[in-house]
Coordinates of C-alpha atoms in Angstrom, one line a residue:
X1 CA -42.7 -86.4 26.8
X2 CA -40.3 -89.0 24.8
X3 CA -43.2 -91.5 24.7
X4 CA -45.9 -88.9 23.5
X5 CA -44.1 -88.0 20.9
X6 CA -43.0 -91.6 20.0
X7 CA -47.4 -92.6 19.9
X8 CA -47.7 -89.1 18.0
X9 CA -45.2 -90.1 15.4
X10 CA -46.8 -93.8 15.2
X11 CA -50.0 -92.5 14.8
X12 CA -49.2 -89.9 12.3
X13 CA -47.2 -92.4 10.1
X14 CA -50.8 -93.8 9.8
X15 CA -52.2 -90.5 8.8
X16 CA -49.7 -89.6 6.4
X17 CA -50.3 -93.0 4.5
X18 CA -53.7 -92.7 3.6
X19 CA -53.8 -88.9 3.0
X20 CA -52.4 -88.7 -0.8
X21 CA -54.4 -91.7 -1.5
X22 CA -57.8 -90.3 -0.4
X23 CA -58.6 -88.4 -3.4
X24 CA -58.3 -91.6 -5.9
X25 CA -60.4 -93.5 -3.4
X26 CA -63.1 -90.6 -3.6
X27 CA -62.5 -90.3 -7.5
X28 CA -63.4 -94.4 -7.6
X29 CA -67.0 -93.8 -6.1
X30 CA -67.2 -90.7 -8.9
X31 CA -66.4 -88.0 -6.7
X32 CA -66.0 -84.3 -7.7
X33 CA -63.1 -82.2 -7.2
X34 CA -65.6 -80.5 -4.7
X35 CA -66.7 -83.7 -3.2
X36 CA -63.0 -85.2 -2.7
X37 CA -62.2 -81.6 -1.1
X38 CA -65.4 -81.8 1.3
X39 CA -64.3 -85.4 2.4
X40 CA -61.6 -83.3 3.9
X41 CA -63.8 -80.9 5.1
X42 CA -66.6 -83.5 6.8
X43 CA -62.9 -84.9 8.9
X44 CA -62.6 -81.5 10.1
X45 CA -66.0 -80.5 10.6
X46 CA -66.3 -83.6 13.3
X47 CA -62.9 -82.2 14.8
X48 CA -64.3 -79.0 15.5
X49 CA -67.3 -80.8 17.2
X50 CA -64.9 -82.6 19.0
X51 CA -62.0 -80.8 20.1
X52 CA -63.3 -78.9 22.7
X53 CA -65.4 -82.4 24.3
X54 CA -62.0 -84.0 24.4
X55 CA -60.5 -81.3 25.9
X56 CA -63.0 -80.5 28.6
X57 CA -63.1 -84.2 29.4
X58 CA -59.6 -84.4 29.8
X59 CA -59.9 -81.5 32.5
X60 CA -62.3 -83.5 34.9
X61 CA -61.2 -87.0 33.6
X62 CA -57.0 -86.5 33.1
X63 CA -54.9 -86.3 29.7
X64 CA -54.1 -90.3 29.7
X65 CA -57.9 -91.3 29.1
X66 CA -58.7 -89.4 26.6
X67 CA -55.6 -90.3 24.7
X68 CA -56.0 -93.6 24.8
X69 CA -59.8 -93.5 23.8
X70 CA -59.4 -91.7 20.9
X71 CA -55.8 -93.3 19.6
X72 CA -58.2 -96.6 20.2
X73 CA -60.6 -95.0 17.9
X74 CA -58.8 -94.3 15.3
X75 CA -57.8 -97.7 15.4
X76 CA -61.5 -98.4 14.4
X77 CA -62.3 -95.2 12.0
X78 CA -58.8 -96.5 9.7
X79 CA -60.7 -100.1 9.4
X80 CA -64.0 -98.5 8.8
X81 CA -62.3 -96.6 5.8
X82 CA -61.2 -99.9 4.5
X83 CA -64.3 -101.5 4.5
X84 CA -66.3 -98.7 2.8
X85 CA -67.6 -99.2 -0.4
X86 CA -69.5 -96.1 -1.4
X87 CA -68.9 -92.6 -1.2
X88 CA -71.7 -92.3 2.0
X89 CA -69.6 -94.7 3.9
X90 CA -66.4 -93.0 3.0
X91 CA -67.8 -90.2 4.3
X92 CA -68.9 -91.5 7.4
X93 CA -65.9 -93.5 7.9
X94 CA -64.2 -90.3 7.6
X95 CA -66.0 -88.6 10.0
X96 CA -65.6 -91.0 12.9
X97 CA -62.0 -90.5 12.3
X98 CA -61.8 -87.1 12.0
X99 CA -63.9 -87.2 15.6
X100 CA -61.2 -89.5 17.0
X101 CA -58.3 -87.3 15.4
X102 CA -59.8 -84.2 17.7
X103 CA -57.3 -85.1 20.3
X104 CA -54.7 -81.9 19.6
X105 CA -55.5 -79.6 22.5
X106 CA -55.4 -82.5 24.8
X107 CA -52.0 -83.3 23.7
X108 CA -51.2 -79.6 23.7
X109 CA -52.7 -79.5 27.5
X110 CA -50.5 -82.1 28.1
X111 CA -47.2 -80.4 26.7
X112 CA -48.6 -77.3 28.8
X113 CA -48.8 -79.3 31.9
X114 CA -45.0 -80.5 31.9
X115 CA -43.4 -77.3 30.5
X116 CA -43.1 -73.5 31.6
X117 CA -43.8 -70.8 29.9
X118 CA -40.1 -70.0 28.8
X119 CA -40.0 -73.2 27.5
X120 CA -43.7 -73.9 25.9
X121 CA -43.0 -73.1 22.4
X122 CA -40.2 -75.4 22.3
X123 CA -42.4 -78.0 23.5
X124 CA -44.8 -77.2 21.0
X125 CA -42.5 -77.4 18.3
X126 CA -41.8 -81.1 19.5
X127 CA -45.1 -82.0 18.9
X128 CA -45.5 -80.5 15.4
X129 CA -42.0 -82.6 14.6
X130 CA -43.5 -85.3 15.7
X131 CA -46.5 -85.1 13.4
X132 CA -43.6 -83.8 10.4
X133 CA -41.4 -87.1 10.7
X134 CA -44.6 -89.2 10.6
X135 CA -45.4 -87.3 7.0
X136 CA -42.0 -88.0 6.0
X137 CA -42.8 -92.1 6.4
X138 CA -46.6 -91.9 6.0
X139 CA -46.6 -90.8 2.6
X140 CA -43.8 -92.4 1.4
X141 CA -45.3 -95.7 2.3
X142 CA -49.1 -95.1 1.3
X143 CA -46.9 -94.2 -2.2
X144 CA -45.1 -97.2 -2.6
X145 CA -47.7 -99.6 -1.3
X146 CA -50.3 -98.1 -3.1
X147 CA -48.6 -99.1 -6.8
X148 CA -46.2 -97.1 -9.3
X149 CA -49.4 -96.9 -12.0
X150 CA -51.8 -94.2 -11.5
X151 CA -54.1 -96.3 -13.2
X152 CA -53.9 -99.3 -11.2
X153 CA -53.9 -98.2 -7.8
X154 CA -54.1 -101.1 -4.4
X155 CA -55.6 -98.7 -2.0
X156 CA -56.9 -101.0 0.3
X157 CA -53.7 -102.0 1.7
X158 CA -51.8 -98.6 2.7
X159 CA -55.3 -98.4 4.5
X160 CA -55.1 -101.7 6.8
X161 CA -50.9 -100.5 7.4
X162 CA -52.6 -97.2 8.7
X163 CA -54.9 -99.1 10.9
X164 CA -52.0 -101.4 12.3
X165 CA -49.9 -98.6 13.0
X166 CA -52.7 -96.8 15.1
X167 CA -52.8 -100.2 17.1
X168 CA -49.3 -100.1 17.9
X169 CA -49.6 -96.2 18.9
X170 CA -52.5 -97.2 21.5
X171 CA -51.0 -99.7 22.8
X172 CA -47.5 -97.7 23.1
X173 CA -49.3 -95.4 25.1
X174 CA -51.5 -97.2 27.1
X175 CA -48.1 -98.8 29.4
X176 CA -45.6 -95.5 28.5
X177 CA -47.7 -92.0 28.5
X178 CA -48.2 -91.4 32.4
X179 CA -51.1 -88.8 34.3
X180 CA -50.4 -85.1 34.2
X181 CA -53.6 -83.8 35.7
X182 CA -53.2 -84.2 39.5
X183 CA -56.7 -85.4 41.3
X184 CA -56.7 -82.2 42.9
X185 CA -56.6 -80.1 39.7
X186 CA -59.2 -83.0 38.3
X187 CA -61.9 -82.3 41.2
X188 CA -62.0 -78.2 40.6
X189 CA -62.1 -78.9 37.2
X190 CA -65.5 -81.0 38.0
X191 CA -66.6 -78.7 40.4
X192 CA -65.8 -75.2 38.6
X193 CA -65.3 -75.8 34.7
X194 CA -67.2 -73.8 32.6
X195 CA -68.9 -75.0 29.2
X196 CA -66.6 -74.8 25.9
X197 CA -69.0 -72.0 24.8
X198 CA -68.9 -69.9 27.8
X199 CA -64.7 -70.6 27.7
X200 CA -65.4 -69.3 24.3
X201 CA -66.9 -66.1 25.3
X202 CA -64.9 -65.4 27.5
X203 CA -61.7 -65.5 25.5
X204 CA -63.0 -63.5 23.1
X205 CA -63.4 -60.8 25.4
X206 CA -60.3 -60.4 26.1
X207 CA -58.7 -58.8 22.9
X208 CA -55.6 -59.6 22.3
X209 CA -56.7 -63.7 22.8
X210 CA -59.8 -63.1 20.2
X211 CA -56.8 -61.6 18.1
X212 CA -54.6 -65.1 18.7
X213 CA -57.5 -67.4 18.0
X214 CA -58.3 -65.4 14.5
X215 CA -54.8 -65.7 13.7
X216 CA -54.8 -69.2 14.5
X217 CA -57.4 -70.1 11.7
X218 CA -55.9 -68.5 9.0
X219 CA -52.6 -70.8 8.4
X220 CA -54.9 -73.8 8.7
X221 CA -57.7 -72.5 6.5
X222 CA -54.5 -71.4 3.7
X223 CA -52.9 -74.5 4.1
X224 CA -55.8 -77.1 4.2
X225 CA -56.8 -74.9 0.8
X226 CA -53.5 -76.0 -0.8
X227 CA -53.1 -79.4 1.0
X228 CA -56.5 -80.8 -0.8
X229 CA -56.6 -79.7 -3.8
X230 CA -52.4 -80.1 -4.8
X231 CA -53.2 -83.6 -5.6
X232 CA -55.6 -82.4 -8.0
X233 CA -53.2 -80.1 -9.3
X234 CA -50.6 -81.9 -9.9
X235 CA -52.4 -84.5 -11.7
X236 CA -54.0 -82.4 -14.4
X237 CA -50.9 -80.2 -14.4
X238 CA -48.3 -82.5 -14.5
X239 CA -49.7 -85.8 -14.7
X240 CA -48.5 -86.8 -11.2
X241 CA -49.8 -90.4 -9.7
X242 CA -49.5 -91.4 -5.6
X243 CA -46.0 -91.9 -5.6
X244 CA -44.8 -87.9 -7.0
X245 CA -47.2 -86.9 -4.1
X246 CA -46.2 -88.9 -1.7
X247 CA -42.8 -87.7 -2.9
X248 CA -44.2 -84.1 -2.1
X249 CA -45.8 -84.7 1.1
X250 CA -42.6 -86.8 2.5
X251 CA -41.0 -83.4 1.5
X252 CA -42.7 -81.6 3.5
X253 CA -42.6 -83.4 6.8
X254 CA -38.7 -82.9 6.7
X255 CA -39.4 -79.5 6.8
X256 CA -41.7 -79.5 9.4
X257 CA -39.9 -82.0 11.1
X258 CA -36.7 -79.7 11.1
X259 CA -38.2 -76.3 11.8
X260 CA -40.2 -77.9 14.6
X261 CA -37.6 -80.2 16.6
X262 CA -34.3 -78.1 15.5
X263 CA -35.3 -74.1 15.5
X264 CA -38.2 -72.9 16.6
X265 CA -37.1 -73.3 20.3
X266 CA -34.0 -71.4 18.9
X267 CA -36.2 -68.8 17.0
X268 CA -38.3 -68.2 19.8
X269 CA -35.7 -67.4 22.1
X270 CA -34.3 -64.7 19.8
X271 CA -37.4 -63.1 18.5
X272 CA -40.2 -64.1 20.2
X273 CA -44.0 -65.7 18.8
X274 CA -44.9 -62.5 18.4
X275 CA -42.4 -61.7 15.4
X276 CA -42.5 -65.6 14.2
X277 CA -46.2 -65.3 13.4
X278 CA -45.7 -62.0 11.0
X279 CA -42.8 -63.6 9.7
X280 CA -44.6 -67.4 9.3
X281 CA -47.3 -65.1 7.3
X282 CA -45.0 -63.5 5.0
X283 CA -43.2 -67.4 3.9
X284 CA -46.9 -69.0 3.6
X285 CA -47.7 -65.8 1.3
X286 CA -45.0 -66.1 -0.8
X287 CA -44.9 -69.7 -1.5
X288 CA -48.1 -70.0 -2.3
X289 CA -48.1 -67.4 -4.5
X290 CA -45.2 -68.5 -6.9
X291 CA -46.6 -72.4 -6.2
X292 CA -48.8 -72.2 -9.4
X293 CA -45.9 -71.1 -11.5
X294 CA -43.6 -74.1 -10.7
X295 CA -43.4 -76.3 -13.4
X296 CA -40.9 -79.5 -11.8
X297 CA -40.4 -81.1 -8.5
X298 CA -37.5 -78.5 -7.8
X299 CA -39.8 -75.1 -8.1
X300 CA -42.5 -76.7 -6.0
X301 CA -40.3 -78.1 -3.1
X302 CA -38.9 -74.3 -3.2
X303 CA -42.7 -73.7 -2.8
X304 CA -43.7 -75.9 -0.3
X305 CA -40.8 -75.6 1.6
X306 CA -41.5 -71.6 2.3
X307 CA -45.3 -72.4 2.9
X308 CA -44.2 -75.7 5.6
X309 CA -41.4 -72.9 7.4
X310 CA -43.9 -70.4 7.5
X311 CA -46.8 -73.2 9.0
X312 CA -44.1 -75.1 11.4
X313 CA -43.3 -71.3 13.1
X314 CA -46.8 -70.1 13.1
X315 CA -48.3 -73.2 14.6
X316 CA -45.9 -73.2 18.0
X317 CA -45.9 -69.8 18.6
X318 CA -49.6 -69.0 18.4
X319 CA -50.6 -71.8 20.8
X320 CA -47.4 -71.2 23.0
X321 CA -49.3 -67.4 23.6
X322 CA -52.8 -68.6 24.0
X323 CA -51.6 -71.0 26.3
X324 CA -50.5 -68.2 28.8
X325 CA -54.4 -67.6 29.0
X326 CA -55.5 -71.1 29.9
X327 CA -55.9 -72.0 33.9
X328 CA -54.5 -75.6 35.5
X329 CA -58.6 -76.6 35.6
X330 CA -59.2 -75.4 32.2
X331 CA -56.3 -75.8 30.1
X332 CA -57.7 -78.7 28.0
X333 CA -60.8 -76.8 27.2
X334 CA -59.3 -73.2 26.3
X335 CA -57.0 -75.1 23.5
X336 CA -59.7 -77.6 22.9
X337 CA -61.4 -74.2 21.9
X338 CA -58.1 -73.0 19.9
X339 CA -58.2 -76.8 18.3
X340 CA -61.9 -76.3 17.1
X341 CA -60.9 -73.0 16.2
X342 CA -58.3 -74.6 13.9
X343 CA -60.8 -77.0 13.0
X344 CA -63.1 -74.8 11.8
X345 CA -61.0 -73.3 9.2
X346 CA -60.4 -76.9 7.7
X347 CA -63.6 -77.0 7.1
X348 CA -63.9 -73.8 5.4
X349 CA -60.1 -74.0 3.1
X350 CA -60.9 -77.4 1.8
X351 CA -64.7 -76.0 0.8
X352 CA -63.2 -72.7 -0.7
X353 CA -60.4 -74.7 -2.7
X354 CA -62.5 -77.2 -4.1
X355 CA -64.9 -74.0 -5.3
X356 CA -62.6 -71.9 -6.5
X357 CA -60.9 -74.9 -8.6
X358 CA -63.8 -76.2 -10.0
X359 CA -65.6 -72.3 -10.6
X360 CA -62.4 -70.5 -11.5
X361 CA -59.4 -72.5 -12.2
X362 CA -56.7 -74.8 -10.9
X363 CA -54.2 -72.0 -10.1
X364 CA -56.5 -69.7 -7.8
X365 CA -57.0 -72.1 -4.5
X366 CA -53.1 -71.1 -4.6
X367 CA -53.4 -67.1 -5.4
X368 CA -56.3 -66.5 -3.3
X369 CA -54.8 -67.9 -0.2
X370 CA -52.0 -65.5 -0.8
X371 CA -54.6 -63.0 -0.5
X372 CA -55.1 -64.2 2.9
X373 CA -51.8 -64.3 4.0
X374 CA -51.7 -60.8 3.8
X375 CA -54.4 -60.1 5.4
X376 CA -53.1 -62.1 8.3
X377 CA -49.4 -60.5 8.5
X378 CA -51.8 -57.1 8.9
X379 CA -53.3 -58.6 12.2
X380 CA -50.5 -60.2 13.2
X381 CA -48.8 -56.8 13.5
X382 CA -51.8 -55.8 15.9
X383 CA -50.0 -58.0 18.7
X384 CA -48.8 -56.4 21.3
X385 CA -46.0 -57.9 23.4
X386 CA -46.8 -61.1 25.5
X387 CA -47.2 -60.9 28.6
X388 CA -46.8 -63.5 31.7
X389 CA -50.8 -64.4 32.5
X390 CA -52.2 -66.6 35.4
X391 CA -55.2 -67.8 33.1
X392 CA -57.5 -65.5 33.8

């Protein structure tokens, strides 16, 4: 596990850079606040193609593979970015990568294949700190390379430092992440596995997993929401530039970062997913609800530190429980299903924040997502109590 989550954090670092920067790059080529908020939305579209392809391929094919393919792609879609000189290639660019990124519920098989169930959360959680200490650097360095001046912006190099960094997570894994998937497990999985769609149906026939996989879009949809169109905000309401955002996002991966590798294995043990989901809905609810209302950098880390608590509980816990679903042949494509789950409500936040910024005001991609917090803390107290499955 120590080397996955080394290549994770490497690789995220590279996310992290270019993701405050993205909206000035789109705002260059004369994007809308919709447009820069579908660019988000077109990444996540391709990861809900993708998600469950990877996953299923890393069933019959192993974990290692597809890891290195797409951490190798990415290498390529974070070039292709740099190069792109209208807003049609900036979309494209950005939706090979987004296909490349579509690699979480392979990683989240992988975590499933070395851990027990006891234990799975925790594991979980390891992963998501991973991805929050590579938004405490990312960020921070997309900031500084990027320039001080709002108005005079280098955006081309915090790209090519993305793009180097993804190189050095490939390579990193290709000599240090091992095989998980036993040949064995690797020939049912040929012989037996099922398509993504029929893995699909089936799981949403059984109630209480259809439950868990609606929960699991809601935190993504709220926070993708908030995530695209703060840079907006924060612009127009405060005159913020790259470097106050990147101040925000680095923020926010110390939370997650500290939630993920430091508690939520603790949490767990105490209260169980089941209670950290309801509870992870009522923290995301109320941050984003007073989030508008914060007028300096101290009332919105208040803000985004309930909203990145809340998302760094709900996150582990949700997937830790759908997990206990998943079979040794078809682990990678049940939470490659959960991942284009996921995946599917980034596509549809981004879309709603960007409308209901443009059509009704800065503050209500905020408000409205409260709104949907509480409708989630109602489902989420239609769980029932986990119990122990064998993946049927």
């Amino acid at each position: 596990m120590p080397a996955l989550l080394l290549t994770i954090f490497i690789d995220t670092v590279g996310f992290g850079i270019i993701l405050p920067l993205l909206p000035y790059l789109a705002e260059q080529f004369g994007a809308t606040p919709l447009m820069v908020t579908l660019l988000a939305t077109v990444y996540s579209f391709a990861q809900f193609i993708f998600a469950p392809i990877w996953g299923r391929l890393s069933d019959r094919w192993g974990r290692r593979p597809i890891i290195l393919l797409t951490l190798g792609g990415l290498v390529i879609g974070y070039v292709s970015l740099t190069l792109a000189n209208s807003l049609l290639l900036l979309f494209l660019a950005r939706a090979f990568t987004g296909a490349m990124a579509a690699n979480m519920g392979v990683v989240s098989a992988y975590i499933t294949d070395i851990t027990t169930i006891d234990d799975r959360a925790r594991g979980m959680g390891r992963i998501g700190a991973a991805h929050g200490l590579g938004f405490i650097v990312g960020p921070a360095i997309g900031g500084l390379f990027a320039g001080l001046d709002p108005a005079n912006l280098d955006l081309q190099l915090p790209f090519i430092i993305a793009a180097g960094l993804s190189a050095m997570a490939f390579a990193l894994a290709l000599f240090s992440v091992r095989e998980t998937v036993s040949p064995e497990t690797r020939d049912l999985a040929a012989r037996h596995q099922r398509s993504p769609f029929r893995v699909f149906r089936d799981a949403i026939r059984v109630s209480q997993l259809a439950l868990l996989l609606l929960l699991l879009t809601m935190t993504p949809f709220v926070f993708s929401a908030v995530e695209t169109t703060f840079v907006m905000w924060s612009e127009r309401a405060l005159g913020w530039g790259p470097w106050r955002n990147g101040q925000i996002y680095t923020f926010m991966g110390l939370i997650a970062a500290g939630t993920q590798w430091f508690l939520v294995g603790r949490l767990t043990q105490r209260f169980g997913e089941r209670r950290l989901i309801q509870a992870g809905a009522v923290f995301i609810g109320v941050g984003v609800f007073i989030l508008p209302f914060m007028a300096g950098p101290l009332g919105l880390c208040v803000a985004f530190g309930l909203i990145v608590f809340g998302v760094s509980i709900n996150g582990p816990s949700i997937n830790s429980l759908i997990s206990r679903y998943a079979s040794p042949t078809e682990r990678g494509s049940l939470l490659g299903v959960s991942s284009s789950c996921s995946a599917l409500a980034r596509i549809t936040g981004p879309a709603w924040g960007g409308f209901a910024f443009g059509a009704f005001g800065r503050d209500w991609p905020f408000l409205s997502s409260a709104v949907v917090m509480a409708i989630m803390l109602f489902f989420a107290l239609c769980l029932k109590p986990p119990v122990n499955t064998k993946g049927r």
